[in-house]
Amino acid sequence: MNIQGLLKTTLLDYPGKVACTLFCAGCNFHCPYCHNSSLISFDSVSNYTEEEVLAYLKKRQGILDGVCISGGECLLQEGLVEFIRKVKELGYLVKIDTNGYAWAKLKQLIDEGLVDYVAMDIKNCKDKYGITSGRIGSIEAIERCVELLMHSTIPYEFRTTVVKGYHTVEDMEEIGRWLQGADAYFIQNFKESEGVLTPRLEGFEKDELERFAEIVRRYIKRVEIRGL
């Protein structure tokens, strides 16, 4: 595991839980609006060993409820399954943040009871997935991950970070149709910050975000906006 960052306590990353968040290095996407661009490379040297993280988790037993594993794309990490087994042995819930590409690894985690919550990024409607994710080509793996989650029994959410120039009303309509019947969908407004891969991008105004949410609610009952 290449663990670049450790957020020791968070009330935001795992819905309804007190958790910590691990940030793993390496991602197969190249989203222009990525705010964790320092985590894209697979070649960076790990800042934390697995042993250091597990030692921290032992100290926080009874205080933290869960562990969020994010990235980068954490499902591409070698040793992930074995690491999560050790985390579960300490009694923690595990949340995975993923772009959905490594759906087979996620299926393994679900089948083995090693994950308790999944947040999957939906970059855009199918026709604009390549330009928005920075990875041109088939999105079959993404579609399979969507189906996997929608037919699973674990809690999950889909979420889209919306950026001017990349997302439109028509795109949100297509996303809603694609994810029709999903448990939950979150619209996250892009906010400029240091480390964004492409500078000078912009998010949307409140009324525009509410319009997006209104459209998707035609297809998904629970739709919420983050980042207002």
Backbone as JSON, one array per atom type, in Angstrom:
{
  "sequence": "MNIQGLLKTTLLDYPGKVACTLFCAGCNFHCPYCHNSSLISFDSVSNYTEEEVLAYLKKRQGILDGVCISGGECLLQEGLVEFIRKVKELGYLVKIDTNGYAWAKLKQLIDEGLVDYVAMDIKNCKDKYGITSGRIGSIEAIERCVELLMHSTIPYEFRTTVVKGYHTVEDMEEIGRWLQGADAYFIQNFKESEGVLTPRLEGFEKDELERFAEIVRRYIKRVEIRGL",
  "N": [[0.84, -1.2, 0.0], [0.59, 2.15, -0.92], [0.54, 4.74, 0.94], [-0.2, 7.98, 1.12], [-1.35, 10.03, 2.61], [-2.91, 10.81, 5.77], [-5.8, 11.55, 7.28], [-6.62, 12.21, 10.4], [-8.97, 12.39, 11.89], [-12.33, 12.63, 10.92], [-15.54, 13.99, 10.38], [-16.99, 14.11, 8.16], [-16.35, 12.48, 5.93], [-17.3, 9.85, 6.09], [-20.5, 9.02, 6.05], [-22.47, 9.72, 8.83], [-20.69, 8.65, 10.65], [-17.81, 8.64, 12.83], [-14.63, 8.96, 11.67], [-11.42, 8.06, 10.18], [-9.36, 9.05, 7.41], [-7.65, 7.6, 4.73], [-5.31, 8.38, 2.22], [-4.44, 7.2, -0.81], [-1.76, 6.74, -3.15], [-1.68, 7.1, -6.71], [-3.5, 6.92, -9.65], [-5.65, 5.98, -12.31], [-7.12, 7.68, -13.81], [-7.4, 11.03, -15.14], [-8.58, 13.48, -14.34], [-9.51, 16.76, -15.22], [-10.29, 18.58, -13.25], [-9.35, 17.59, -10.89], [-8.6, 17.73, -7.46], [-6.75, 16.5, -5.99], [-4.27, 16.24, -7.27], [-1.64, 15.67, -6.71], [-1.68, 13.07, -6.01], [-1.91, 11.47, -8.21], [0.22, 10.16, -9.5], [1.8, 6.94, -9.59], [4.29, 6.53, -8.67], [5.28, 7.84, -6.46], [6.85, 8.08, -3.22], [5.8, 6.29, -0.39], [4.27, 7.86, 2.42], [3.4, 6.87, 4.8], [3.63, 3.81, 6.53], [1.95, 0.63, 6.37], [2.01, -0.56, 8.86], [2.33, 1.62, 10.59], [-0.11, 2.95, 10.25], [-1.94, 0.98, 11.11], [-1.14, 0.76, 13.76], [-1.9, 3.28, 14.69], [-4.67, 3.01, 14.39], [-5.22, 1.03, 16.25], [-4.79, 2.44, 18.62], [-6.93, 4.14, 18.51], [-9.2, 2.68, 18.81], [-12.57, 2.31, 19.77], [-12.98, 4.98, 19.72], [-12.91, 5.96, 17.08], [-15.18, 5.12, 14.45], [-14.95, 4.17, 11.86], [-12.97, 3.58, 8.84], [-12.0, 5.42, 6.1], [-11.02, 4.79, 2.84], [-9.29, 6.28, 0.4], [-8.16, 8.17, -2.48], [-6.23, 9.55, -5.14], [-6.78, 6.33, -6.73], [-7.91, 3.93, -4.85], [-8.51, 1.22, -5.18], [-6.7, 0.19, -6.92], [-4.47, -0.39, -5.55], [-1.81, -2.5, -4.62], [-2.0, -5.17, -2.34], [-4.21, -4.24, -1.01], [-6.55, -5.72, -0.26], [-5.61, -7.48, 1.73], [-4.72, -5.63, 3.6], [-7.14, -4.37, 4.33], [-8.41, -6.51, 5.54], [-6.96, -6.67, 7.92], [-7.64, -4.23, 9.07], [-10.38, -4.63, 9.46], [-10.25, -6.67, 11.33], [-9.63, -5.25, 13.56], [-12.0, -4.19, 14.21], [-13.23, -2.16, 12.77], [-15.45, -0.26, 10.65], [-15.44, -0.06, 7.08], [-15.03, 2.22, 4.49], [-15.04, 2.78, 1.03], [-13.73, 4.91, -1.42], [-14.12, 5.39, -4.82], [-13.36, 5.37, -8.37], [-14.57, 3.49, -9.82], [-13.43, 1.94, -11.79], [-11.89, -0.39, -11.26], [-13.7, -2.62, -10.88], [-13.89, -5.37, -10.41], [-12.18, -5.88, -8.26], [-13.52, -4.47, -6.3], [-15.85, -5.99, -6.19], [-14.82, -8.35, -5.11], [-14.16, -7.45, -2.53], [-16.71, -6.82, -1.57], [-17.97, -9.33, -1.73], [-16.49, -10.74, 0.15], [-17.19, -9.52, 2.46], [-15.79, -7.26, 3.29], [-16.11, -4.57, 2.99], [-18.07, -1.76, 3.9], [-19.37, 0.5, 3.05], [-19.7, 2.32, 0.06], [-18.54, 4.9, -1.99], [-18.99, 6.04, -5.11], [-17.57, 7.73, -7.79], [-19.23, 9.38, -10.38], [-18.33, 10.48, -13.31], [-19.44, 11.85, -15.47], [-22.05, 12.05, -17.97], [-22.46, 9.19, -20.13], [-21.52, 9.67, -22.78], [-19.7, 11.72, -22.48], [-17.76, 10.84, -20.85], [-15.05, 10.2, -21.29], [-13.71, 12.67, -21.93], [-14.11, 14.01, -19.58], [-13.02, 12.44, -17.58], [-10.45, 12.15, -18.4], [-9.6, 9.86, -19.53], [-9.76, 8.25, -22.35], [-11.84, 5.98, -24.09], [-13.37, 2.71, -23.73], [-16.1, 2.52, -21.42], [-17.0, 0.33, -20.14], [-16.18, -0.98, -17.79], [-16.86, 0.89, -15.85], [-19.64, 0.95, -16.12], [-20.21, -1.65, -15.32], [-19.48, -1.53, -12.66], [-21.36, 0.27, -11.65], [-23.7, -1.28, -11.98], [-23.02, -3.39, -10.28], [-23.03, -2.17, -7.71], [-25.68, -1.24, -7.56], [-27.06, -3.58, -7.39], [-26.2, -4.68, -5.1], [-26.12, -5.3, -1.51], [-25.01, -3.56, 0.23], [-24.64, -0.29, 1.74], [-24.43, 2.56, -0.41], [-23.29, 5.3, -2.45], [-23.65, 7.39, -5.31], [-21.8, 9.97, -6.91], [-21.21, 13.19, -8.31], [-18.85, 15.51, -9.27], [-19.39, 18.71, -10.26], [-18.58, 20.88, -12.94], [-18.17, 23.95, -14.56], [-18.34, 24.13, -18.08], [-17.91, 21.49, -18.42], [-20.12, 20.09, -17.49], [-23.59, 19.97, -18.11], [-27.12, 20.87, -18.21], [-28.35, 18.99, -19.85], [-26.55, 16.88, -19.67], [-26.89, 16.14, -16.99], [-29.46, 15.17, -17.07], [-29.07, 12.88, -18.61], [-27.36, 11.45, -16.91], [-29.1, 11.0, -14.78], [-31.0, 9.28, -16.0], [-29.35, 7.11, -16.55], [-28.63, 6.23, -13.97], [-31.0, 5.55, -12.82], [-33.17, 4.77, -10.17], [-31.24, 4.4, -8.26], [-29.77, 4.31, -4.93], [-28.78, 6.69, -3.69], [-27.7, 9.96, -4.68], [-25.25, 12.38, -5.09], [-24.56, 15.74, -5.76], [-21.71, 17.49, -6.24], [-20.28, 20.57, -5.86], [-17.76, 22.05, -7.78], [-14.84, 23.49, -6.42], [-12.34, 25.9, -6.53], [-8.96, 25.27, -5.7], [-5.66, 24.95, -4.24], [-3.45, 22.91, -6.06], [-5.2, 21.85, -7.9], [-5.61, 20.12, -10.93], [-6.06, 21.34, -13.47], [-5.91, 24.73, -13.77], [-8.03, 27.6, -12.97], [-10.65, 26.74, -13.39], [-14.25, 26.63, -12.91], [-16.98, 26.45, -10.57], [-20.56, 26.08, -10.08], [-23.39, 28.33, -9.68], [-25.74, 28.66, -6.92], [-28.46, 28.44, -7.75], [-28.17, 27.15, -10.18], [-27.11, 24.69, -9.42], [-29.26, 23.72, -7.95], [-31.09, 23.4, -9.96], [-29.89, 21.34, -11.42], [-30.13, 19.3, -9.48], [-32.91, 19.1, -9.29], [-33.54, 18.03, -11.78], [-32.29, 15.48, -11.72], [-33.7, 14.3, -9.67], [-35.98, 13.35, -10.83], [-35.44, 10.8, -11.42], [-34.04, 9.59, -9.35], [-34.65, 9.16, -5.97], [-33.36, 10.17, -3.63], [-31.51, 12.89, -3.73], [-28.9, 15.06, -3.25], [-27.15, 18.16, -2.59], [-23.79, 19.03, -2.37], [-21.43, 21.34, -1.08], [-22.45, 23.91, -1.32]],
  "CA": [[0.0, 0.0, 0.0], [1.28, 3.43, -0.96], [-0.33, 5.64, 1.69], [0.39, 9.31, 1.07], [-1.92, 10.94, 3.59], [-3.79, 10.29, 6.82], [-6.62, 12.51, 8.0], [-6.78, 11.39, 11.6], [-10.37, 12.4, 12.32], [-13.26, 13.33, 10.04], [-16.98, 13.79, 10.57], [-17.6, 14.35, 6.86], [-16.04, 11.54, 4.86], [-18.09, 8.61, 6.23], [-21.8, 9.5, 6.52], [-22.99, 9.27, 10.11], [-19.65, 7.98, 11.43], [-16.53, 9.29, 13.12], [-13.7, 8.11, 10.91], [-10.19, 8.64, 9.64], [-9.3, 8.84, 5.96], [-6.35, 7.32, 4.14], [-5.19, 8.8, 0.83], [-3.47, 6.34, -1.49], [-1.19, 7.32, -4.36], [-1.87, 6.39, -7.96], [-4.84, 6.92, -10.24], [-5.65, 5.73, -13.75], [-7.85, 8.77, -14.44], [-6.66, 12.29, -15.19], [-9.67, 14.45, -14.38], [-8.96, 18.12, -15.24], [-10.66, 19.31, -12.05], [-8.89, 16.84, -9.72], [-7.95, 18.57, -6.45], [-5.7, 15.68, -5.39], [-3.39, 15.92, -8.39], [-0.38, 15.12, -6.19], [-1.88, 11.64, -5.77], [-2.13, 10.77, -9.48], [1.37, 9.31, -9.83], [2.0, 5.7, -8.85], [5.72, 6.41, -8.38], [5.68, 8.57, -5.27], [7.24, 7.27, -2.06], [4.77, 6.28, 0.65], [4.54, 8.65, 3.62], [3.01, 6.07, 5.97], [3.63, 2.37, 6.35], [0.75, -0.03, 6.87], [2.19, -0.8, 10.29], [2.07, 2.88, 11.29], [-1.55, 3.2, 10.22], [-2.6, -0.01, 11.97], [-0.83, 1.14, 15.15], [-2.79, 4.4, 15.0], [-6.04, 2.5, 14.52], [-5.31, 0.32, 17.54], [-4.91, 3.46, 19.66], [-8.2, 4.86, 18.37], [-10.33, 1.77, 18.98], [-13.54, 2.84, 20.7], [-13.15, 6.41, 19.44], [-13.3, 6.01, 15.67], [-16.09, 4.06, 13.98], [-14.62, 3.62, 10.55], [-11.8, 4.0, 8.07], [-12.26, 5.7, 4.69], [-9.83, 4.58, 2.02], [-9.52, 7.11, -0.78], [-6.99, 8.25, -3.35], [-5.95, 8.46, -6.03], [-7.75, 5.24, -6.87], [-7.42, 2.97, -3.86], [-8.71, -0.17, -5.6], [-5.55, -0.23, -7.72], [-3.35, -0.62, -4.64], [-1.42, -3.86, -4.29], [-2.08, -5.43, -0.9], [-5.38, -3.59, -0.42], [-7.45, -6.68, 0.38], [-4.97, -7.96, 2.95], [-4.72, -4.51, 4.55], [-8.48, -4.18, 4.85], [-8.67, -7.6, 6.49], [-6.36, -6.29, 9.2], [-8.46, -3.15, 9.6], [-11.63, -5.23, 9.94], [-9.94, -7.43, 12.55], [-9.62, -4.28, 14.66], [-13.39, -3.84, 14.5], [-13.64, -0.94, 12.09], [-16.17, -0.21, 9.39], [-14.57, 0.39, 5.99], [-15.65, 2.91, 3.35], [-14.17, 2.88, -0.14], [-13.99, 5.92, -2.44], [-13.6, 4.79, -6.04], [-13.86, 5.81, -9.67], [-15.33, 2.38, -10.37], [-12.75, 1.22, -12.87], [-11.47, -1.72, -10.8], [-14.94, -3.16, -10.31], [-13.71, -6.75, -9.96], [-11.59, -5.81, -6.92], [-14.6, -4.07, -5.41], [-16.73, -7.16, -6.03], [-14.16, -9.24, -4.16], [-14.32, -6.88, -1.19], [-18.11, -6.97, -1.18], [-18.25, -10.76, -1.54], [-15.81, -11.21, 1.36], [-17.67, -8.76, 3.61], [-14.7, -6.4, 3.74], [-16.44, -3.16, 2.79], [-19.37, -1.45, 4.5], [-19.97, 1.65, 2.36], [-18.95, 2.68, -1.15], [-18.86, 6.14, -2.7], [-18.45, 5.93, -6.47], [-17.65, 8.93, -8.63], [-19.77, 9.34, -11.74], [-17.65, 11.66, -13.84], [-20.32, 12.59, -16.37], [-22.87, 11.14, -18.76], [-21.61, 8.21, -20.82], [-20.9, 10.21, -23.98], [-18.65, 12.69, -22.14], [-16.93, 10.27, -19.78], [-13.64, 10.26, -21.63], [-13.16, 14.02, -21.82], [-14.2, 14.46, -18.19], [-12.13, 11.63, -16.73], [-9.1, 12.15, -18.93], [-9.27, 8.51, -20.01], [-10.58, 7.97, -23.52], [-11.99, 4.56, -24.36], [-14.57, 2.04, -23.24], [-16.47, 2.69, -20.01], [-17.67, -0.89, -19.71], [-15.85, -1.25, -16.38], [-17.66, 1.82, -15.05], [-21.02, 0.47, -16.17], [-20.3, -2.87, -14.52], [-19.43, -1.14, -11.25], [-22.68, 0.82, -11.34], [-24.61, -2.41, -11.82], [-22.61, -4.12, -9.08], [-23.5, -1.47, -6.52], [-27.13, -1.15, -7.53], [-27.6, -4.9, -7.07], [-25.59, -5.16, -3.86], [-26.9, -5.04, -0.3], [-24.3, -2.62, 1.09], [-24.94, 1.12, 1.46], [-23.55, 3.19, -1.4], [-23.74, 6.55, -3.07], [-23.0, 7.9, -6.5], [-21.58, 11.4, -6.75], [-20.6, 13.87, -9.45], [-18.33, 16.87, -9.09], [-19.82, 19.43, -11.46], [-17.65, 21.94, -13.32], [-18.59, 24.68, -15.75], [-17.61, 23.74, -19.27], [-17.9, 20.03, -18.51], [-21.43, 19.53, -17.15], [-24.74, 20.76, -18.55], [-28.44, 20.35, -17.86], [-28.57, 17.77, -20.65], [-25.71, 15.83, -19.09], [-27.51, 15.68, -15.74], [-30.61, 14.36, -17.48], [-28.54, 11.57, -19.03], [-26.88, 10.77, -15.71], [-30.28, 10.52, -14.06], [-31.53, 8.11, -16.7], [-28.39, 6.01, -16.38], [-28.6, 5.75, -12.58], [-32.38, 5.5, -12.34], [-33.44, 3.8, -9.11], [-30.11, 4.3, -7.32], [-30.09, 4.65, -3.54], [-28.47, 8.09, -3.37], [-26.84, 10.66, -5.64], [-24.81, 13.67, -4.58], [-23.95, 16.7, -6.67], [-20.67, 18.21, -5.52], [-19.86, 21.73, -6.64], [-16.32, 22.26, -7.87], [-14.28, 24.69, -5.8], [-10.93, 26.09, -6.84], [-8.05, 25.11, -4.57], [-4.29, 24.66, -4.65], [-3.25, 21.52, -6.45], [-6.11, 21.42, -8.95], [-4.82, 19.75, -12.1], [-6.22, 22.4, -14.47], [-6.3, 25.95, -13.06], [-9.04, 28.55, -13.44], [-11.97, 26.17, -13.62], [-15.27, 27.24, -12.06], [-18.18, 25.71, -10.21], [-21.85, 26.66, -10.46], [-24.15, 29.1, -8.7], [-26.7, 27.86, -6.16], [-29.66, 28.15, -8.53], [-27.81, 26.18, -11.2], [-26.99, 23.4, -8.74], [-30.6, 23.27, -7.6], [-31.69, 22.95, -11.22], [-29.33, 20.01, -11.66], [-30.73, 18.36, -8.53], [-34.31, 18.93, -9.68], [-33.58, 17.14, -12.95], [-31.92, 14.11, -11.35], [-34.74, 13.76, -8.78], [-36.99, 12.65, -11.64], [-35.0, 9.41, -11.58], [-33.47, 9.09, -8.1], [-35.39, 9.83, -4.9], [-32.49, 10.93, -2.74], [-30.5, 13.68, -4.43], [-28.49, 16.17, -2.4], [-26.07, 19.01, -3.1], [-22.69, 19.31, -1.45], [-20.53, 22.42, -1.48], [-23.13, 25.18, -1.56]],
  "C": [[0.88, 1.25, 0.0], [0.35, 4.47, -0.35], [0.36, 6.99, 1.79], [-0.1, 10.23, 2.17], [-2.81, 10.23, 4.58], [-4.49, 11.46, 7.48], [-7.11, 11.8, 9.25], [-8.21, 11.34, 12.12], [-11.2, 13.19, 11.33], [-14.69, 12.98, 10.4], [-17.72, 13.89, 9.25], [-17.46, 13.2, 5.88], [-16.85, 10.25, 4.9], [-19.43, 9.01, 6.83], [-22.23, 8.87, 7.84], [-21.96, 8.63, 11.03], [-18.49, 8.93, 11.73], [-15.45, 8.4, 12.52], [-12.36, 8.81, 10.73], [-10.18, 8.33, 8.15], [-7.85, 8.64, 5.52], [-6.37, 7.74, 2.67], [-4.06, 8.01, 0.17], [-3.0, 6.99, -2.79], [-1.45, 6.44, -5.57], [-3.3, 6.41, -8.44], [-4.72, 6.73, -11.75], [-6.49, 6.75, -14.51], [-7.01, 10.05, -14.34], [-7.68, 13.43, -15.3], [-9.12, 15.88, -14.31], [-9.19, 18.88, -13.94], [-10.19, 18.61, -10.76], [-8.18, 17.76, -8.73], [-6.9, 17.79, -5.66], [-4.67, 15.29, -6.45], [-2.04, 15.36, -7.94], [-0.46, 13.62, -5.97], [-2.04, 10.84, -7.06], [-1.01, 9.77, -9.77], [1.44, 8.06, -8.96], [3.43, 5.59, -8.3], [6.17, 7.1, -7.11], [5.98, 7.63, -4.11], [6.18, 7.41, -0.98], [5.2, 7.09, 1.86], [4.24, 7.89, 4.9], [3.11, 4.6, 5.62], [2.3, 1.81, 6.84], [0.83, -0.22, 8.37], [1.91, 0.47, 11.1], [0.58, 3.18, 11.35], [-2.28, 2.24, 11.14], [-2.33, 0.29, 13.44], [-1.71, 2.3, 15.59], [-4.21, 3.91, 15.23], [-6.23, 1.73, 15.82], [-5.5, 1.31, 18.69], [-6.29, 4.11, 19.66], [-9.42, 3.95, 18.46], [-11.26, 2.32, 20.06], [-13.8, 4.32, 20.51], [-13.61, 6.61, 18.0], [-14.23, 4.85, 15.34], [-15.57, 3.38, 12.73], [-13.36, 4.2, 9.95], [-12.23, 4.22, 6.63], [-10.95, 5.51, 3.93], [-10.09, 5.24, 0.67], [-8.24, 7.19, -1.59], [-6.82, 9.62, -3.92], [-7.11, 7.48, -6.2], [-7.28, 4.07, -6.01], [-7.55, 1.52, -4.31], [-7.58, -0.69, -6.48], [-4.33, -0.55, -6.85], [-3.07, -2.11, -4.46], [-1.49, -4.03, -2.77], [-3.3, -4.84, -0.23], [-6.25, -4.58, 0.35], [-6.88, -7.15, 1.71], [-4.95, -6.86, 4.02], [-6.1, -4.32, 5.15], [-8.86, -5.3, 5.81], [-8.14, -7.25, 7.88], [-7.15, -5.17, 9.87], [-9.76, -3.7, 10.17], [-11.41, -6.03, 11.22], [-9.89, -6.53, 13.78], [-11.01, -3.76, 14.98], [-13.91, -2.61, 13.8], [-14.55, -1.21, 10.89], [-15.22, 0.34, 8.32], [-15.4, 1.01, 4.87], [-14.61, 3.05, 2.24], [-14.65, 4.03, -1.03], [-13.36, 5.43, -3.73], [-14.13, 5.46, -7.29], [-14.57, 4.69, -10.41], [-14.63, 1.53, -11.4], [-12.4, -0.22, -12.47], [-12.64, -2.44, -10.12], [-14.76, -4.58, -9.79], [-13.1, -6.8, -8.56], [-12.67, -5.41, -5.91], [-15.55, -5.24, -5.17], [-16.13, -8.14, -5.04], [-14.34, -8.74, -2.73], [-15.74, -7.05, -0.69], [-18.41, -8.43, -0.86], [-17.64, -11.29, -0.25], [-16.22, -10.43, 2.6], [-16.64, -7.79, 4.16], [-14.97, -4.91, 3.54], [-17.86, -2.92, 3.26], [-20.08, -0.29, 3.83], [-19.08, 1.98, 1.17], [-19.46, 4.01, -1.7], [-18.19, 6.07, -4.06], [-18.66, 7.23, -7.23], [-18.26, 8.59, -9.98], [-19.28, 10.61, -12.41], [-18.56, 12.51, -14.72], [-21.26, 11.59, -17.03], [-21.94, 10.26, -19.6], [-20.85, 8.82, -22.0], [-19.73, 11.15, -23.69], [-17.7, 12.15, -21.07], [-15.44, 10.43, -20.06], [-13.04, 11.64, -21.42], [-13.17, 14.51, -20.38], [-13.26, 13.7, -17.27], [-10.68, 11.66, -17.19], [-8.65, 10.78, -19.4], [-10.23, 8.16, -21.14], [-10.65, 6.46, -23.74], [-13.27, 4.01, -23.77], [-14.83, 2.36, -21.77], [-17.23, 1.47, -19.51], [-17.41, -1.19, -18.24], [-16.67, -0.36, -15.45], [-19.11, 1.35, -14.99], [-21.19, -0.78, -15.31], [-20.26, -2.54, -13.03], [-20.75, -0.53, -10.8], [-23.68, -0.3, -11.09], [-24.3, -3.21, -10.56], [-23.18, -3.47, -7.83], [-25.02, -1.46, -6.43], [-27.79, -2.49, -7.23], [-27.0, -5.48, -5.8], [-26.5, -4.83, -2.67], [-26.19, -4.05, 0.62], [-24.71, -1.18, 0.76], [-23.93, 1.71, 0.47], [-24.12, 4.53, -1.81], [-23.0, 6.74, -4.38], [-22.84, 9.41, -6.33], [-20.87, 11.96, -7.98], [-20.12, 15.24, -9.03], [-18.61, 17.64, -10.37], [-18.96, 20.67, -11.67], [-18.18, 22.63, -14.57], [-17.7, 24.32, -16.93], [-17.56, 22.24, -19.47], [-19.28, 19.42, -18.28], [-22.54, 20.5, -17.51], [-26.03, 20.14, -18.03], [-28.71, 19.04, -18.59], [-27.76, 16.6, -20.12], [-26.35, 15.26, -17.83], [-28.74, 14.82, -16.02], [-30.14, 12.95, -17.86], [-28.01, 10.77, -17.85], [-28.04, 10.2, -14.92], [-30.88, 9.28, -14.69], [-30.65, 6.89, -16.49], [-28.5, 5.38, -14.99], [-30.0, 5.59, -11.99], [-32.58, 4.4, -11.31], [-32.32, 3.64, -8.11], [-30.53, 4.75, -5.93], [-29.9, 6.14, -3.26], [-27.52, 8.67, -4.4], [-26.53, 12.04, -5.09], [-24.15, 14.49, -5.68], [-22.97, 17.54, -5.86], [-20.16, 19.37, -6.37], [-18.35, 21.88, -6.62], [-15.94, 23.56, -7.17], [-12.79, 24.75, -6.1], [-10.09, 25.93, -5.58], [-6.65, 24.86, -5.11], [-4.19, 23.18, -5.02], [-4.22, 21.01, -7.48], [-5.31, 21.21, -10.24], [-4.85, 20.82, -13.18], [-6.69, 23.67, -13.77], [-7.42, 26.71, -13.75], [-10.34, 27.91, -13.91], [-12.95, 26.78, -12.63], [-16.39, 26.26, -11.76], [-19.42, 26.48, -10.63], [-22.45, 27.49, -9.33], [-25.22, 28.2, -8.06], [-27.91, 27.48, -7.0], [-29.38, 27.13, -9.63], [-27.7, 24.78, -10.61], [-28.36, 22.83, -8.39], [-31.35, 22.79, -8.83], [-31.18, 21.56, -11.58], [-30.01, 18.97, -10.77], [-32.18, 18.06, -8.89], [-34.44, 17.94, -10.84], [-33.32, 15.7, -12.53], [-32.98, 13.48, -10.45], [-35.9, 13.12, -9.55], [-36.7, 11.16, -11.69], [-34.51, 8.77, -10.28], [-34.12, 9.87, -6.95], [-34.5, 10.71, -4.03], [-31.37, 11.59, -3.53], [-30.17, 14.88, -3.56], [-27.32, 16.91, -3.04], [-25.04, 19.2, -2.01], [-21.88, 20.49, -1.98], [-21.22, 23.72, -1.82], [-22.45, 26.29, -0.77]]
}
